[in-house]
GROMACS .gro file of C-alpha atoms in nm:
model
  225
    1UNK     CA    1   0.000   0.000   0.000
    2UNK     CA    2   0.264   0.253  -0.100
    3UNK     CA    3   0.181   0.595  -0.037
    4UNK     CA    4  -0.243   0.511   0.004
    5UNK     CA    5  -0.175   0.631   0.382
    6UNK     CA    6  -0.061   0.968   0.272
    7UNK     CA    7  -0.292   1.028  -0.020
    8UNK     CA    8  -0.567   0.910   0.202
    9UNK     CA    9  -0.470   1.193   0.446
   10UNK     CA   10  -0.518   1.559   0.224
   11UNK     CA   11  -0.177   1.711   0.310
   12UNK     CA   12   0.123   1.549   0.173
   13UNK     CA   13   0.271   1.931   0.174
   14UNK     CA   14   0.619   1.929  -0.063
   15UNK     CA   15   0.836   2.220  -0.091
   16UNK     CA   16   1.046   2.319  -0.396
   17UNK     CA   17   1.283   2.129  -0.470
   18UNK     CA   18   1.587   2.341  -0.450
   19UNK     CA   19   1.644   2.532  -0.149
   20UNK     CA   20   1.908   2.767  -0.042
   21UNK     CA   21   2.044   2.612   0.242
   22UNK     CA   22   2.399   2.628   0.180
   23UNK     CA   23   2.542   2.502   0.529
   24UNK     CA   24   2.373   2.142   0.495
   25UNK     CA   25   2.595   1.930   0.222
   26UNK     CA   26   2.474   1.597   0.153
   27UNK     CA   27   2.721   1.325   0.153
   28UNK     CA   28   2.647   1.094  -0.166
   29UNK     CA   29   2.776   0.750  -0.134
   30UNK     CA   30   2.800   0.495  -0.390
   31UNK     CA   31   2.748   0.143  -0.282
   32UNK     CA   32   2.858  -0.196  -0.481
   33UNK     CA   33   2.553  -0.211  -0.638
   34UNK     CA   34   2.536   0.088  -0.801
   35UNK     CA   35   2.266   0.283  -0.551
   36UNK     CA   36   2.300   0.617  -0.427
   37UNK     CA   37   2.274   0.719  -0.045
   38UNK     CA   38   2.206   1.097  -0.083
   39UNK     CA   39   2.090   1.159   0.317
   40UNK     CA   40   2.341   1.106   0.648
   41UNK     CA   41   2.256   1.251   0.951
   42UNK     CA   42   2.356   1.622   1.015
   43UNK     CA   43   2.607   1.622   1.282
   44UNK     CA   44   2.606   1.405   1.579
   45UNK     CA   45   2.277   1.193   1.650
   46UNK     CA   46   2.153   1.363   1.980
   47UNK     CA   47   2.318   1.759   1.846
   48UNK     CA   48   1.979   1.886   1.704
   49UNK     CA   49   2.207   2.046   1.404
   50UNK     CA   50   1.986   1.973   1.129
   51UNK     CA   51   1.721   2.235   1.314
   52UNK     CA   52   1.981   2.455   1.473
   53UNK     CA   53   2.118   2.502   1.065
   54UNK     CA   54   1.826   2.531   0.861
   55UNK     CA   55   1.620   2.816   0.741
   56UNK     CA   56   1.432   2.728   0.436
   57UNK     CA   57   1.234   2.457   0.673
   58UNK     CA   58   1.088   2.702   0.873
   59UNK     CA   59   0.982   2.917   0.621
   60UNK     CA   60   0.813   2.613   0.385
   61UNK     CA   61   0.661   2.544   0.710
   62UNK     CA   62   0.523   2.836   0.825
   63UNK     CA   63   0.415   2.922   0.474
   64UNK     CA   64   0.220   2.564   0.481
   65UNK     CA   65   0.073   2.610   0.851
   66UNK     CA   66  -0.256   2.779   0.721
   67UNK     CA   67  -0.335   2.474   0.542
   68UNK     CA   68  -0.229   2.248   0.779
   69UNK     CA   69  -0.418   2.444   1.067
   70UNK     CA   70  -0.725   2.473   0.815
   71UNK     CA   71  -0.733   2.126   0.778
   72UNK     CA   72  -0.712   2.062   1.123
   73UNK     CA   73  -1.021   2.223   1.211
   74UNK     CA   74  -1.264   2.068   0.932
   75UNK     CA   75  -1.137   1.697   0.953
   76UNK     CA   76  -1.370   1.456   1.153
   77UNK     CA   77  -1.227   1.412   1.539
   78UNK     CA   78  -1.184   1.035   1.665
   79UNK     CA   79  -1.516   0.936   1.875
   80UNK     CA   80  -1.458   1.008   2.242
   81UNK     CA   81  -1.213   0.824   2.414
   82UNK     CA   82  -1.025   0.784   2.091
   83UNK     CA   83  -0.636   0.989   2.065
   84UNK     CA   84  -0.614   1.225   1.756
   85UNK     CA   85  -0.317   1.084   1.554
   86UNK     CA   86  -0.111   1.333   1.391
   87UNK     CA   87   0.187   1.252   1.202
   88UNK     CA   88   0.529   1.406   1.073
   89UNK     CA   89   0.664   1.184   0.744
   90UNK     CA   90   0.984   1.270   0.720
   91UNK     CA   91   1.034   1.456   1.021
   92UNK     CA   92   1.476   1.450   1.009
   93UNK     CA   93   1.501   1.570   1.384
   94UNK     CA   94   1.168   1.722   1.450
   95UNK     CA   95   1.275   2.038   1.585
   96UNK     CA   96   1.125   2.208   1.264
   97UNK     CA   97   0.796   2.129   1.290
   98UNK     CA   98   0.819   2.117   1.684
   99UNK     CA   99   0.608   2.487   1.685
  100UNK     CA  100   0.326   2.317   1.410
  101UNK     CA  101   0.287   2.045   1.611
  102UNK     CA  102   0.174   2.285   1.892
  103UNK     CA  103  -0.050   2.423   1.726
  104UNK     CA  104  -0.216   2.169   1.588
  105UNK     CA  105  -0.271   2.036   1.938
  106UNK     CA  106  -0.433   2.370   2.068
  107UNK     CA  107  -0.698   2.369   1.728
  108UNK     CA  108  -0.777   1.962   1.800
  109UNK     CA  109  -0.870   2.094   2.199
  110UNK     CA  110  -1.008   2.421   2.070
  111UNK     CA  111  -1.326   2.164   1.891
  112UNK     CA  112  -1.251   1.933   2.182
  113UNK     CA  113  -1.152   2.042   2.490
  114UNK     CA  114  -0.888   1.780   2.667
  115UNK     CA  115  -0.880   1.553   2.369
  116UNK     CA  116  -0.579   1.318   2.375
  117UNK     CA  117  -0.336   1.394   2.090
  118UNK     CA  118  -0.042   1.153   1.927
  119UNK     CA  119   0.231   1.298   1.758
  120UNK     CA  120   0.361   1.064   1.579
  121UNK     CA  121   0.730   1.089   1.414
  122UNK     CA  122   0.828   0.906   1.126
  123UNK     CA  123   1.173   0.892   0.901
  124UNK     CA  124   1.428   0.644   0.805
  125UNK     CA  125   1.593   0.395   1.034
  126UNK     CA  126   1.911   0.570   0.999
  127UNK     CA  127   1.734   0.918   1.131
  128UNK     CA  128   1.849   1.123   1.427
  129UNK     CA  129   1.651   0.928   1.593
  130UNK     CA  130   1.801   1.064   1.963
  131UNK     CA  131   1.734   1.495   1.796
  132UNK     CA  132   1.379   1.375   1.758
  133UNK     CA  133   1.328   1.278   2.104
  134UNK     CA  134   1.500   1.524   2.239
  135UNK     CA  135   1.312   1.794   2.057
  136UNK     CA  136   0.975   1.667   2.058
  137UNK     CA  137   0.975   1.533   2.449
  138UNK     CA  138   1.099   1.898   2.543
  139UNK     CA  139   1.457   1.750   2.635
  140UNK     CA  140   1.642   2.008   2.456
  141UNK     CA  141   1.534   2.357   2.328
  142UNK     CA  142   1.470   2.439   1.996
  143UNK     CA  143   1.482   2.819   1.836
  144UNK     CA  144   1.355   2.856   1.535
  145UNK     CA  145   1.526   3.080   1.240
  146UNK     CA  146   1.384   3.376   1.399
  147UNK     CA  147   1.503   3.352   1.720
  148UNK     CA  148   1.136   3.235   1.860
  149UNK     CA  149   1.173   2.935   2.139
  150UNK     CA  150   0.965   2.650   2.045
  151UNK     CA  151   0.825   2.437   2.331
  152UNK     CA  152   0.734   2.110   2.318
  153UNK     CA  153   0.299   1.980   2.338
  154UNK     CA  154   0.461   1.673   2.492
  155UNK     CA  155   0.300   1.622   2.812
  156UNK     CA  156   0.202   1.282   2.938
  157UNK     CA  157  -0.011   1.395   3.191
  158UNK     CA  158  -0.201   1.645   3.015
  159UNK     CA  159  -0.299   1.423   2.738
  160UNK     CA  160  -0.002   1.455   2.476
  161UNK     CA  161   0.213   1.166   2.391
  162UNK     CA  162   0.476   1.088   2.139
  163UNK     CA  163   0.554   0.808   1.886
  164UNK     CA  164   0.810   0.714   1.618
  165UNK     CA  165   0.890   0.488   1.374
  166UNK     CA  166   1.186   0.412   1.103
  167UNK     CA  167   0.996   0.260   0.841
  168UNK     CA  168   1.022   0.509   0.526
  169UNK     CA  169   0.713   0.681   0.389
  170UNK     CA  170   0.741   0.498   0.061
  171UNK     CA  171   0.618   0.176   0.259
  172UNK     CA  172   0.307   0.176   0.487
  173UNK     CA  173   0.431   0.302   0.817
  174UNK     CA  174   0.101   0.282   1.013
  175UNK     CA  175  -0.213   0.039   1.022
  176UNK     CA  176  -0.480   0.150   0.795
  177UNK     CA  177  -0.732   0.353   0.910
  178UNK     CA  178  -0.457   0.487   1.253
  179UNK     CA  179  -0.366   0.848   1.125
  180UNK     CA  180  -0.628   1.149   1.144
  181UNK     CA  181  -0.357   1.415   0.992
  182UNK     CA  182  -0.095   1.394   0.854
  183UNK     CA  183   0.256   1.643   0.676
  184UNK     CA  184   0.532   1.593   0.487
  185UNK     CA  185   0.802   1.882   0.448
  186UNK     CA  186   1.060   1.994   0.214
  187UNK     CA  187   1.030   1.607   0.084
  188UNK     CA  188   0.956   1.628  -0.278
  189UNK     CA  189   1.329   1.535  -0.355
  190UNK     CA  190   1.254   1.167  -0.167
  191UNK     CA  191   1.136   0.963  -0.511
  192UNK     CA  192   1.081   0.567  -0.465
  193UNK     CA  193   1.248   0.512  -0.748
  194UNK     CA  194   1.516   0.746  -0.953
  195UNK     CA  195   1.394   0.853  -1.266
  196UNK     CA  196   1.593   0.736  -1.544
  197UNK     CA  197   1.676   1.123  -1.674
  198UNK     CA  198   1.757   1.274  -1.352
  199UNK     CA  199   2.131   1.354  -1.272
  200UNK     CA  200   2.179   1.436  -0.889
  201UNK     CA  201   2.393   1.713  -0.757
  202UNK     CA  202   2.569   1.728  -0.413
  203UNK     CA  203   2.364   2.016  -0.284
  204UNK     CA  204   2.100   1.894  -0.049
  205UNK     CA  205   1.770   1.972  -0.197
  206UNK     CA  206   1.846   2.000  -0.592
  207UNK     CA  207   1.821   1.794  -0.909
  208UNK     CA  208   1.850   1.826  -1.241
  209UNK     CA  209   1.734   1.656  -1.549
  210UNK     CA  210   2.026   1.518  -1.764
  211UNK     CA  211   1.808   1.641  -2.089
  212UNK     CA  212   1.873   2.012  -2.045
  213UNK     CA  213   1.623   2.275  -1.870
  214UNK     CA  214   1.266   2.245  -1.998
  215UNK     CA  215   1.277   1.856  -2.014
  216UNK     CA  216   1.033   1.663  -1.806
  217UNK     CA  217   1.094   1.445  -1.511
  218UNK     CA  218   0.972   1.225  -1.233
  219UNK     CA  219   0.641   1.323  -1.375
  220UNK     CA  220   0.484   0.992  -1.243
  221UNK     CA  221   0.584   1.082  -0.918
  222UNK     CA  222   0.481   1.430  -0.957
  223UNK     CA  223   0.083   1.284  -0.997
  224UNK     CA  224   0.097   1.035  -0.725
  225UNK     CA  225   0.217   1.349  -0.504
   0.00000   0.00000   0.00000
């Protein structure tokens, strides 16, 4: 069921492809078999760096939170006694959507007072998976690009919990029918499968076809998106 989950959903929100975020360099390895690795961890699992460096994701994501927040407040809410399941595909450390997040909890409680709310994380198995949980359980602070603190809607006792997983969003990462809402950011350069005239650069975020400017790709990708 590849990609149902997030088409299912209404926001699978993709930036442009190339960003100027000049300080985050991807490192692209070529294995044995001829496949490219084009993502590694920013800095040390744990660091937050990828959030502490980046400017571009706050601004895709604050230009996308009217949607999201729109959304939020028209979709049908779980019966009672039933969490609201949110989730982040593709969430790298989750610092950058750490102020979304928020906010999306206080419009779920704003229809439903004291509703409980999931956040649920999701990225490769190779993610910074120790920047996530620091960020999202409130372990270490996170300033956005703007100098605004972000806190954390993790709170156990008042009804907000946190999930992950490391299965990639190209695979089904959640039983049917177990997500309410769900995002994707600055993503659009994660295909399933590379199309056969695209020549990748070492700049995080950019492609090119091999055919010149003008020339079509990854259109099949483009309409499942």
């Amino acid at each position: 069921m590849k990609f149902t989950i997030l088409r299912s959903l209404l926001l699978l929100l993709l930036s442009s492809p190339v960003l100027s975020i000049g300080v985050l360099v991807a490192e692209v390895d070529a294995a044995s078999d001829g496949r490219v690795t084009l993502h590694a961890p920013v800095g040390e699992d744990g660091e937050g760096l990828y959030t502490a460096s980046t400017k571009g994701c706050f601004d895709v994501i604050s230009a996308a939170s009217p949607l999201v927040l729109s959304s939020m407040s028209s979709i049908p809410l779980p019966p009672p006694g039933v969490a609201l399941r949110v989730s982040d595909y593709g969430t790298a450390d989750a610092g950058t959507s750490l102020g979304l997040m928020s906010s999306v909890v206080d419009a779920a409680r704003s229809r439903s007072p004291g509703i409980e709310v999931v956040l649920q994380y999701e990225d490769q198995k190779d993610n910074e998976w120790r920047s996530v949980f620091n960020h999202a359980l409130g372990h270490k602070p996170v300033t956005d690009a703007y100098g605004n603190v972000l806190a954390s809607p993790y709170s156990p006792g008042g009804g907000v919990y946190v999930s992950a997983t490391g299965v990639g969003f190209h695979e089904q990462c959640y039983p049917s029918a177990s997500v309410d809402l769900g995002m994707s950011f600055t993503a659009m350069h994660w295909l399933s499968t590379g199309p056969g005239g695209m020549r990748g650069r070492e700049e995080m975020h950019a492609a090119e076809c091999a055919g010149g400017p003008g020339e079509e790709c990854g259109g099949k990708e483009r309409e499942r998106a």
